Amino acid sequence: MKLTIPAFVGRIAFSALAALIGAIFALPLLWFLFAPFNARAELGLALPDPWTLNNFVTVFGNSYAVQALWNSFIQAVGGVILVGAAATLAAYALSRSSIPGKGAVTYILLLFSSVVSGSAAMVPIFLIVSAAGLMDTHLAVILTFAGGLLPTAMFILRDFIDSIPKSYEESAMVAGASPVQAFFDVALPVIRPGIVVVVVWGFVNIWGSFLIPFILLRSDSNMPASVAIYSFYSEAGTPIVTLLAAYSLIYSLPVIVLYLFVSWKFGFRFFGGIKA
Amino acid sequence: MASVEFKNVTKSFGEFKAVADVSFDIGDGEFVCLLGPSGCGKTTSLRMLAGLETPTSGKILIGGEEVTHLHPKDRNIAMVFQDYALYPHMNLADNIAYPLKVRGEPVAQRHGRAKEVADVLKIGHLMDRLPSQISGGQQQRTSLARALVYPAKVYLFDEPLSNLDAKLRLEARGFLNHLQRDMGMTAVYVTHDQAEAMALATRIAVMDQGHIVQFASPIEIYRRPATTFVANFVGNPPMNLVEVEGAQVDGKLVLKAEGLTIAGLAMTDAIGKALTASGKLTLGVRPEHLGIAAAGAVNTITAPLFANENMGPESLVTVDRGDSARVTARIFTDDHLDLSKVVTLGFSAEHVHLFDSAGKRIPALGE
Ligand SMILES: Nc1ncnc2c1ncn2[C@@H]1O[C@H](COP(=O)(O)OP(=O)(O)O)[C@@H](O)[C@H]1O
Ligand SMILES: [Mg+2]
């Protein structure tokens, strides 16, 4: 195929424009990769000279910052276990049983879920947690997130389970399995990719949240990393960019690792039904 | 092995009756096919027998014991599903051995037994594969192996061959027939393919719109279909049905229809009764009982030629009597048939079936 000259010029112009837009979006990412290794990092983009790990040494020397990462981990893992287990059982029941009005139940729950973890519910959540005597505990954060994420998780999983033929469990039960055995032996392994999606989604949500732990937690020793980032400010309120950058990179690593692991192990592909 | 009994079983989905007041007995060691068009309630009947669906009313017995409300796991049955339902995360060995696992057999023993069954079904060399790594025919045999790996009281099949291509289907059908002769299993087999039912069943229950229309041996259903529905469903191609006007003349039954020439038939009480109800009868002749005849001969149907299909050992000759009322003859010859534009098809009186205006069979003399 031969291109006419105007078409050729048009293509070059288009590619150049696309590259420019791409570069604009890539700049913050490049800063994010360079700044942690730069001893004199500022908000401007600059190549580190020399490359150094000093920023990381400082971060790991800060016991509060390290404790915060551990707190984030406890809260995210705790919340995800609760959401994963509850959503799986609830979605399975909603998908497989013949409860009248189960569709309505799901949609109403979904409607309320956006309220529960949203800022509109902050005051009631604060009051409830306070009345339950759970203020300033990991459990308060875990339960609040479990409640907020559960309906959407159920909704995603129910859709997933609906697409899996009932004949898997039916054949197990005809073969002599109890409903519980059929669930654990046959249904659960088939649903697992769906659960993984929900768990990753829940983990990212809790790991990245700021408002709820900020409000429900008091003591420094319970704060997650998202809140701890706040501590890398000088007395005057200006950010200490070097530490902030290093900590941000560490903070984002678990999410990246989780994504890579899941995409390697499950490929974010679903299976179910018969493959010819 | 055990007998099976349905007593006035009805299953409604809302207002709709998928299975309506069905009763039948299946003897120990019988292989019964539920045959009927799609949506007639075959699968629903089978699922009620398996315990996957609860009857709205009526009773189901297995081996003389009532199981109507028993959980599937407590019925000691085996079932082959239409979609095979092989567990995608287990290899073939674990798939086939699963019923033994839930029965608490140790792993070495159950894998040994699974291998034995798999060897018989010629999938023994695939035991390490996942279901997604084997062909459709092998998947079908795996699901069969999983059903055969433990001694069940009744074996249930829901269109197990419908996902196979024609050649594999014939092969699998032959194997199932062999298996039935070998094991003498009690089986209920659902199919919409009349050839499968004829080949496998000791008795066939023909279903239509939730009812059992006829429950008899394949030969009986072929020779004496109870209704025009059965006549039209069984046989390949199915029986030709011709609307005729009947009248009694000089103690003989005289039938009249466009293109039909037929000698008077012997009157019986049953024919007399049908005639009093209505003069409109249906005449049935199977394609294989029709042949090419001389124009103007008696016991013939004459009409313009519609199609002439040579199939190798036989030819299907179809004539069109107008309004898409077609009559097909199955003529056993490996020669090409040279036919004129108008064809006369002949039959002998002993091959004539008669049905009354409601479509019910009128028993022939001596039936
Ligand atoms: N769970 C169900 N809910 C509503 N209708 C159903 C259900 N299962 C089957 N039916 C209806 O019952 C009728 C018989 O179905 P089925 O037994 O599957 O037919 P077959 O196996 O003979 O093709 C069909 O009209 C089908 O739509
Ligand atoms: Mg069916």
XYZ file of C-alpha atoms and ligand atoms in Angstrom:
671
model
C 0.000 0.000 0.000
C 1.249 3.459 -0.869
C 0.518 6.464 1.293
C -0.125 9.866 -0.218
C 2.074 12.634 1.169
C -0.685 14.438 3.123
C -1.781 11.140 4.683
C 1.810 10.390 5.598
C 2.285 13.772 7.258
C -1.062 13.331 9.024
C 0.090 10.040 10.485
C 3.345 11.480 11.730
C 1.520 14.392 13.346
C -0.953 12.019 14.984
C 1.796 9.762 16.337
C 3.719 12.755 17.674
C 0.626 14.065 19.421
C -0.124 10.652 20.927
C 3.472 10.358 22.149
C 3.257 13.803 23.737
C 0.028 12.973 25.591
C 1.546 9.649 26.696
C 4.623 11.435 28.009
C 2.521 13.868 30.042
C 0.813 10.958 31.736
C 4.106 9.140 32.243
C 5.856 12.043 33.988
C 4.374 11.512 37.479
C 5.205 7.817 37.180
C 8.791 8.619 36.257
C 9.038 10.975 39.249
C 7.629 8.168 41.363
C 10.404 5.845 40.138
C 13.299 8.344 40.322
C 12.615 10.447 43.421
C 12.962 7.651 46.005
C 16.555 7.091 44.882
C 17.485 10.748 44.869
C 19.030 12.223 48.034
C 17.948 15.730 47.005
C 14.553 14.884 45.535
C 12.139 17.722 44.982
C 8.738 17.970 43.359
C 10.382 18.526 39.999
C 11.473 15.570 37.849
C 15.174 14.903 37.984
C 17.474 11.959 37.387
C 19.050 10.891 40.718
C 22.729 11.858 40.892
C 24.085 9.784 42.511
C 21.590 6.923 42.912
C 21.173 6.199 46.613
C 19.184 4.004 48.982
C 19.583 6.449 51.868
C 15.936 7.497 51.725
C 14.893 3.893 52.318
C 17.333 3.531 55.196
C 15.734 6.555 56.839
C 12.225 5.186 56.288
C 13.079 1.808 57.790
C 14.748 3.573 60.697
C 11.443 5.262 61.443
C 9.619 2.722 63.672
C 6.308 4.516 63.292
C 6.431 4.227 59.513
C 7.299 0.534 59.641
C 4.598 -0.176 62.220
C 2.103 1.614 59.938
C 2.891 -0.716 57.043
C 2.268 -3.678 59.334
C -1.016 -2.095 60.490
C -2.125 -1.634 56.885
C -1.341 -5.271 56.305
C -3.375 -6.450 59.320
C -6.355 -4.321 58.393
C -6.312 -5.232 54.697
C -5.798 -8.962 55.265
C -8.360 -9.085 58.075
C -10.931 -7.221 56.012
C -10.269 -9.321 52.930
C -10.626 -12.618 54.795
C -13.938 -11.493 56.234
C -15.241 -10.126 52.927
C -13.983 -13.104 50.917
C -15.512 -15.726 53.215
C -18.812 -13.934 53.799
C -19.279 -12.879 50.177
C -18.565 -16.402 48.896
C -21.095 -18.035 51.180
C -23.722 -15.330 50.677
C -23.297 -15.176 46.902
C -23.450 -18.965 46.669
C -26.702 -19.039 48.603
C -28.157 -16.173 46.565
C -27.184 -17.856 43.318
C -28.189 -21.442 44.043
C -31.160 -21.327 46.399
C -34.674 -20.416 45.364
C -35.407 -17.780 47.998
C -38.207 -15.573 46.711
C -37.132 -11.972 46.194
C -33.416 -12.741 46.252
C -32.835 -10.428 43.303
C -34.329 -7.497 45.203
C -32.196 -8.292 48.254
C -29.012 -8.098 46.201
C -29.875 -4.785 44.582
C -30.966 -3.120 47.806
C -27.742 -4.237 49.492
C -25.731 -2.914 46.578
C -27.535 0.419 46.837
C -26.715 0.749 50.530
C -23.119 -0.371 50.189
C -22.070 2.824 48.474
C -23.504 4.655 51.494
C -21.856 2.568 54.215
C -18.222 3.147 53.316
C -18.906 6.589 51.879
C -18.329 9.810 53.768
C -22.069 10.388 54.256
C -22.132 7.593 56.835
C -19.088 8.785 58.754
C -21.026 10.152 61.710
C -23.249 7.097 62.262
C -20.263 4.776 61.778
C -18.306 6.800 64.301
C -21.188 6.619 66.792
C -21.746 2.881 66.287
C -18.057 2.018 66.617
C -17.792 4.249 69.650
C -20.873 2.682 71.282
C -19.475 -0.793 70.616
C -16.314 0.230 72.448
C -14.184 -0.512 69.381
C -12.671 2.921 68.908
C -8.986 2.833 68.076
C -8.855 -0.897 67.265
C -7.970 -2.758 64.076
C -11.271 -4.580 64.420
C -13.220 -1.333 63.975
C -11.544 -0.676 60.626
C -11.848 -4.302 59.533
C -15.557 -4.518 60.350
C -16.380 -1.186 58.736
C -14.663 -2.171 55.523
C -16.169 -5.653 55.563
C -19.631 -4.108 55.832
C -18.929 -1.572 53.136
C -17.333 -3.915 50.603
C -19.499 -6.981 51.193
C -22.533 -6.058 49.042
C -20.473 -5.247 45.963
C -18.326 -8.328 46.530
C -21.489 -10.425 46.806
C -22.824 -8.885 43.654
C -19.661 -9.618 41.655
C -19.465 -13.179 42.985
C -23.150 -13.931 42.491
C -22.816 -13.013 38.840
C -19.787 -15.245 38.602
C -21.483 -18.200 40.316
C -24.616 -17.764 38.205
C -22.485 -18.423 35.138
C -21.250 -21.767 36.505
C -23.512 -24.721 35.654
C -25.391 -26.174 38.598
C -24.658 -29.621 37.230
C -21.227 -29.600 38.931
C -22.716 -29.737 42.411
C -25.680 -31.780 41.253
C -23.448 -34.487 39.885
C -21.457 -34.480 43.134
C -24.619 -34.874 45.204
C -25.961 -37.650 42.995
C -22.575 -39.343 43.436
C -23.151 -39.293 47.195
C -21.831 -35.941 48.438
C -23.676 -33.844 51.002
C -24.406 -30.231 50.006
C -21.492 -29.086 52.197
C -19.117 -31.623 50.609
C -20.301 -30.648 47.133
C -19.634 -27.011 47.960
C -16.096 -27.531 49.232
C -15.025 -30.288 46.803
C -16.550 -29.013 43.612
C -18.118 -25.554 43.764
C -15.440 -23.718 45.736
C -12.506 -24.675 43.473
C -14.506 -23.641 40.434
C -15.521 -20.332 42.029
C -11.956 -19.612 43.204
C -10.950 -17.281 40.338
C -13.986 -15.143 41.194
C -13.022 -15.082 44.860
C -9.496 -14.035 43.919
C -10.857 -11.090 41.951
C -12.967 -10.014 44.919
C -10.083 -10.442 47.351
C -7.669 -8.413 45.235
C -10.267 -5.722 44.754
C -10.999 -5.631 48.498
C -7.309 -5.570 49.405
C -6.596 -2.641 47.099
C -9.606 -0.798 48.508
C -8.614 -1.184 52.154
C -4.896 -0.721 51.561
C -5.504 2.584 49.827
C -8.146 4.011 52.141
C -7.491 7.070 54.250
C -10.690 8.497 55.711
C -12.063 5.541 57.668
C -8.862 4.612 59.574
C -8.145 8.312 60.092
C -11.489 8.739 61.848
C -11.783 5.419 63.695
C -8.205 5.222 64.979
C -6.572 7.424 67.617
C -3.158 6.133 68.592
C -0.140 6.308 66.290
C 0.589 2.646 66.900
C -2.645 1.614 65.097
C -2.477 3.926 62.085
C -2.094 2.338 58.620
C 0.465 3.517 56.058
C -2.010 5.711 54.214
C -2.321 7.853 57.340
C 1.356 7.548 58.292
C 2.411 9.254 55.081
C 1.134 12.338 56.870
C 4.038 12.137 59.281
C 6.605 12.954 56.598
C 5.932 16.614 56.907
C 8.180 19.083 58.672
C 6.932 21.078 61.630
C 6.282 23.918 59.216
C 3.947 21.705 57.181
C 6.120 21.304 54.087
C 6.554 17.751 52.836
C 9.882 15.988 53.261
C 9.922 14.878 49.655
C 12.766 12.388 49.889
C 11.108 10.295 52.580
C 7.641 10.719 51.118
C 8.819 9.378 47.767
C 10.593 6.363 49.249
C 7.686 5.514 51.505
C 5.176 5.863 48.650
C 7.122 3.376 46.573
C 7.204 0.859 49.443
C 3.524 1.500 50.102
C 2.555 0.729 46.500
C 4.663 -2.431 46.206
C 2.212 -4.931 47.828
C -0.533 -3.929 45.392
C 1.793 -4.321 42.415
C 3.107 -7.655 43.688
C -0.440 -8.866 44.325
C -1.467 -7.948 40.807
C 1.544 -9.679 39.267
C 0.994 -12.781 41.387
C -2.667 -13.091 40.474
C -2.077 -12.432 36.821
C 0.676 -15.087 36.799
C -1.344 -17.635 38.751
C -4.828 -17.035 37.345
C -4.180 -14.802 34.364
C -7.369 -12.929 35.280
C -9.127 -15.440 33.138
C -12.281 -17.137 34.283
C -13.183 -20.688 33.563
C -16.422 -22.540 34.043
C -18.735 -24.690 31.997
C -17.571 -27.005 29.278
C -14.669 -26.282 27.019
C -14.922 -28.158 23.774
C -29.968 -52.943 40.905
C -33.511 -52.107 41.798
C -36.932 -51.396 40.382
C -38.348 -47.901 39.947
C -41.920 -46.755 40.339
C -43.627 -43.428 39.601
C -47.079 -43.028 41.171
C -49.176 -40.127 39.844
C -46.163 -37.826 39.789
C -46.826 -34.204 38.879
C -44.333 -31.348 38.714
C -45.549 -27.798 38.251
C -43.428 -24.693 37.695
C -45.903 -22.013 38.716
C -49.034 -22.621 36.654
C -47.192 -24.736 34.121
C -47.255 -28.519 34.483
C -43.950 -29.849 33.171
C -44.863 -33.412 34.217
C -48.542 -34.244 34.563
C -49.796 -37.218 36.558
C -47.186 -39.673 35.310
C -47.260 -43.280 36.519
C -45.066 -46.165 35.438
C -43.141 -49.175 36.680
C -39.617 -50.080 35.706
C -38.546 -53.627 36.505
C -35.208 -54.641 37.976
C -32.612 -54.758 35.183
C -34.728 -52.898 32.663
C -33.306 -50.214 30.398
C -36.097 -47.688 29.886
C -35.895 -44.722 27.525
C -37.941 -41.593 28.031
C -38.481 -40.425 24.474
C -40.130 -37.222 23.327
C -39.628 -33.834 21.731
C -37.756 -31.055 23.502
C -39.665 -29.568 26.443
C -41.981 -32.534 27.015
C -40.782 -33.124 30.586
C -38.161 -35.876 30.188
C -35.369 -34.145 32.058
C -37.736 -33.003 34.795
C -38.904 -36.606 35.305
C -35.320 -37.832 35.482
C -34.317 -35.073 37.908
C -37.191 -35.990 40.202
C -35.971 -39.573 40.182
C -32.466 -38.329 41.031
C -33.766 -36.112 43.841
C -32.628 -32.888 42.180
C -36.234 -31.761 41.831
C -39.108 -32.384 44.241
C -42.454 -33.537 42.801
C -45.407 -31.213 43.376
C -47.463 -34.312 44.092
C -47.188 -38.087 43.752
C -44.692 -40.688 44.915
C -41.434 -42.087 43.623
C -40.125 -45.489 44.736
C -36.725 -47.071 44.186
C -36.426 -50.767 45.032
C -39.846 -50.621 46.687
C -38.786 -47.862 49.106
C -40.291 -44.429 48.905
C -37.642 -41.808 48.028
C -39.877 -38.885 47.022
C -38.275 -36.457 49.478
C -34.912 -38.163 49.981
C -31.710 -36.199 49.272
C -29.890 -37.359 46.095
C -26.906 -38.644 48.110
C -29.157 -41.045 50.024
C -30.649 -42.686 46.911
C -27.563 -44.568 45.742
C -28.017 -43.706 42.093
C -25.601 -42.735 39.341
C -26.221 -40.134 36.685
C -24.590 -39.009 33.456
C -25.337 -35.360 32.706
C -25.911 -33.878 29.284
C -23.025 -31.412 29.782
C -20.949 -34.198 31.464
C -20.333 -31.967 34.535
C -16.693 -33.024 34.814
C -14.924 -31.099 37.579
C -12.525 -28.784 35.734
C -9.947 -28.643 38.538
C -9.583 -32.431 38.975
C -7.716 -34.769 36.666
C -9.515 -37.756 35.181
C -8.442 -40.107 37.971
C -9.916 -37.823 40.641
C -12.996 -37.105 38.560
C -13.795 -40.768 38.072
C -12.896 -41.688 41.659
C -14.928 -38.861 43.223
C -17.987 -41.009 44.116
C -15.610 -43.407 45.901
C -13.935 -40.517 47.711
C -17.233 -39.362 49.228
C -17.844 -42.980 50.208
C -14.634 -42.834 52.220
C -12.469 -45.213 50.185
C -8.701 -44.760 50.617
C -6.955 -43.059 47.751
C -4.950 -46.019 46.406
C -8.018 -48.223 46.287
C -10.251 -45.678 44.613
C -7.664 -44.751 41.993
C -7.168 -48.447 41.281
C -10.880 -48.939 40.727
C -11.087 -45.755 38.614
C -8.276 -47.049 36.414
C -10.057 -50.393 35.921
C -13.228 -48.685 34.722
C -11.271 -46.191 32.626
C -9.408 -49.031 30.926
C -12.679 -50.657 29.916
C -13.752 -47.338 28.428
C -10.339 -46.873 26.727
C -9.424 -43.696 28.603
C -7.033 -45.397 31.053
C -4.008 -43.687 29.481
C -5.444 -40.211 30.143
C -5.800 -40.384 33.914
C -3.438 -37.448 34.563
C -5.173 -35.077 32.152
C -7.639 -32.363 33.063
C -11.092 -32.491 31.436
C -10.199 -29.465 29.300
C -7.269 -31.422 27.820
C -9.288 -34.277 26.299
C -11.716 -34.534 23.368
C -15.497 -34.422 23.583
C -15.821 -38.164 23.089
C -13.287 -38.807 25.854
C -15.124 -36.387 28.143
C -18.320 -38.318 27.498
C -16.617 -41.590 28.426
C -15.119 -40.006 31.533
C -18.564 -38.983 32.758
C -19.764 -42.502 31.986
C -16.834 -43.970 33.924
C -17.646 -41.785 36.921
C -21.189 -43.172 36.903
C -20.042 -46.792 36.553
C -17.278 -46.706 39.155
C -19.614 -47.616 42.021
C -22.537 -50.045 42.185
C -25.693 -47.923 42.012
C -29.296 -49.054 42.267
C -30.340 -47.151 39.165
C -28.338 -45.482 36.389
C -29.717 -42.265 34.948
C -28.727 -40.752 31.610
C -29.802 -37.334 30.348
C -29.135 -37.189 26.604
C -25.555 -38.358 27.183
C -24.735 -38.626 23.484
C -26.284 -35.413 22.203
C -22.996 -33.461 22.282
C -21.132 -36.019 20.167
C -20.789 -35.984 16.397
C -22.735 -38.577 14.409
C -19.992 -41.191 14.117
C -18.975 -41.069 17.789
C -22.628 -41.175 18.777
C -23.155 -44.467 16.928
C -20.044 -45.913 18.534
C -21.068 -44.812 22.044
C -24.583 -46.117 21.496
C -23.243 -49.532 20.573
C -21.051 -49.494 23.651
C -23.965 -48.622 25.947
C -25.986 -51.457 24.428
C -23.095 -53.842 25.092
C -22.776 -52.535 28.648
C -26.455 -53.068 29.344
C -26.201 -56.680 28.112
C -23.092 -57.173 30.223
C -24.233 -55.576 33.488
C -27.992 -55.908 33.301
C -28.281 -52.512 34.937
C -31.521 -50.780 35.753
C -31.362 -47.602 33.713
C -33.526 -44.643 32.791
C -32.274 -42.949 29.667
C -33.614 -39.641 28.380
C -33.375 -38.883 24.677
C -35.186 -37.075 21.893
C -33.536 -39.331 19.309
C -35.908 -42.162 18.435
C -33.125 -44.277 16.916
C -31.192 -44.149 20.200
C -34.299 -45.183 22.121
C -35.078 -48.025 19.709
C -31.498 -49.310 19.838
C -31.031 -49.208 23.609
C -34.325 -49.632 25.386
C -36.013 -52.727 26.666
C -39.045 -50.465 26.920
C -39.725 -46.925 25.704
C -41.942 -44.358 27.401
C -43.009 -41.870 24.742
C -43.781 -38.502 26.335
C -45.717 -35.531 25.013
C -46.458 -32.326 26.926
C -45.836 -33.846 30.339
C -47.818 -37.037 29.704
C -46.716 -40.549 28.866
C -48.482 -41.407 25.633
C -47.273 -44.979 25.299
C -45.059 -47.217 27.409
C -44.101 -50.395 25.589
C -41.255 -52.342 24.010
C -39.544 -50.778 20.961
C -41.054 -53.425 18.670
C -44.535 -52.810 20.026
C -44.160 -49.044 19.611
C -42.933 -49.544 16.079
C -45.621 -52.037 15.131
C -48.574 -50.643 17.027
C -48.106 -46.929 17.844
C -50.868 -45.869 20.258
C -51.434 -42.459 18.701
C -50.585 -40.479 15.601
C -48.074 -38.578 17.789
C -46.131 -41.775 18.501
C -46.469 -42.911 14.887
C -45.066 -39.607 13.720
C -42.208 -39.606 16.268
C -40.865 -43.129 15.870
C -39.325 -44.376 12.642
C -36.877 -42.757 10.280
C -38.470 -41.232 8.313
C -41.611 -41.395 10.499
C -44.889 -43.019 9.483
C -46.830 -41.402 6.640
C -50.202 -40.159 7.850
C -53.014 -39.512 5.360
C -56.326 -37.890 6.322
C -59.124 -40.030 4.882
C -62.946 -40.106 4.756
C -64.215 -43.451 6.003
C -67.599 -45.034 5.336
C -69.146 -48.477 5.712
C -70.232 -49.912 2.351
C -71.563 -53.500 2.062
C -69.940 -54.512 5.371
C -66.545 -53.189 4.319
C -64.649 -50.050 5.322
C -64.100 -47.833 2.320
C -61.523 -45.045 2.598
C -61.392 -42.044 0.325
C -58.677 -39.437 -0.171
C -57.072 -37.538 -3.044
C -54.801 -39.913 -4.980
C -55.617 -42.915 -2.774
C -56.938 -46.160 -4.202
C -57.634 -48.779 -1.551
C -59.646 -51.994 -1.431
C -62.390 -52.259 1.180
C -61.057 -53.255 4.610
C -62.634 -55.708 7.038
C -64.962 -53.965 9.507
C -64.456 -54.389 13.240
C -66.433 -53.100 16.228
C -63.661 -50.603 16.964
C -63.814 -49.202 13.446
C -67.584 -49.033 13.721
C -67.311 -47.005 16.915
C -64.797 -44.616 15.398
C -67.026 -44.131 12.354
C -70.051 -43.248 14.495
C -67.978 -40.574 16.218
C -66.709 -39.100 12.963
C -66.111 -40.199 9.397
C -62.685 -38.605 9.474
C -59.922 -41.153 10.061
C -56.166 -41.169 9.606
C -54.459 -43.840 7.562
C -50.861 -44.641 8.385
C -48.253 -46.516 6.340
C -44.554 -46.714 7.185
C -42.141 -45.570 4.436
C -40.438 -48.971 4.389
C -43.800 -50.628 3.597
C -44.288 -48.563 0.459
C -42.943 -49.539 -2.959
C -43.188 -48.360 -6.563
C -46.421 -49.741 -8.072
C -48.151 -49.754 -11.445
C -50.408 -46.751 -12.115
C -54.052 -47.581 -11.435
C -53.357 -50.564 -9.173
C -55.278 -50.977 -5.884
C -53.740 -50.107 -2.481
C -51.736 -47.233 -3.897
C -51.157 -43.536 -3.441
C -50.548 -41.551 -6.613
C -49.159 -38.015 -6.589
C -46.566 -35.788 -8.303
C -42.953 -36.606 -7.473
C -41.419 -34.182 -4.947
C -37.976 -35.631 -4.174
C -35.919 -38.669 -5.094
C -32.944 -39.100 -2.712
C -30.473 -41.900 -3.272
C -28.798 -42.844 0.022
C -26.685 -45.795 -1.157
C -28.476 -48.942 -0.003
C -31.878 -47.246 -0.208
C -33.754 -44.436 -1.883
C -36.234 -42.041 -0.322
C -38.994 -41.222 -2.763
C -41.344 -38.426 -1.701
C -44.570 -37.443 -3.430
C -46.533 -34.290 -2.721
C -50.311 -34.610 -2.356
C -50.734 -30.829 -2.128
C -50.849 -28.579 0.949
C -47.472 -30.076 1.979
C -49.155 -33.418 2.669
C -46.203 -35.513 1.610
C -45.780 -39.247 1.530
C -42.349 -40.822 1.597
C -41.375 -44.325 0.507
C -38.161 -46.009 1.561
C -37.133 -48.291 -1.241
C -34.302 -50.711 -0.699
C -32.238 -50.642 -3.850
C -28.758 -49.508 -4.650
C -29.796 -48.682 -8.208
C -30.750 -45.214 -9.295
C -34.539 -45.000 -9.562
C -35.779 -43.551 -12.848
C -39.159 -42.058 -12.016
C -41.786 -40.247 -14.058
C -43.320 -36.925 -12.973
C -46.232 -38.662 -11.280
C -45.454 -41.635 -9.084
C -47.647 -44.417 -7.738
C -46.643 -45.918 -4.378
C -48.155 -49.230 -3.347
C -48.624 -51.017 -0.014
C -50.240 -54.198 1.226
C -53.352 -54.131 3.414
C -51.602 -55.783 6.389
C -49.340 -52.723 6.781
C -52.186 -50.257 7.122
C -52.601 -48.460 10.457
C -55.832 -46.664 11.318
C -56.343 -43.846 13.793
C -59.638 -42.245 14.843
C -60.418 -38.542 14.611
C -58.759 -37.937 18.019
C -55.554 -39.549 16.780
C -55.948 -42.769 18.796
C -55.045 -46.070 17.241
C -57.945 -48.256 16.121
C -56.878 -51.839 16.872
C -56.551 -53.957 13.742
C -58.376 -57.245 13.407
C -56.937 -59.700 15.954
C -55.030 -57.056 18.004
N -36.725 -24.822 36.791
C -37.699 -24.604 35.886
N -38.503 -23.524 35.992
C -39.486 -23.313 35.097
N -39.768 -24.123 34.066
C -39.016 -25.209 33.897
C -37.939 -25.516 34.802
N -37.369 -26.675 34.396
C -38.043 -27.062 33.296
N -39.046 -26.196 33.000
C -39.996 -26.320 31.879
O -40.579 -27.581 31.932
C -40.730 -28.120 30.631
C -40.075 -29.476 30.554
O -38.680 -29.304 30.651
P -37.678 -30.527 30.528
O -38.087 -31.580 31.462
O -36.307 -29.975 30.674
O -37.921 -30.975 29.034
P -37.102 -32.018 28.139
O -35.979 -32.569 28.936
O -38.111 -33.041 27.749
O -36.656 -31.246 26.946
C -40.126 -27.114 29.667
O -41.182 -26.386 29.076
C -39.296 -26.230 30.547
O -39.294 -24.930 30.052
Mg -33.874 -32.304 28.554
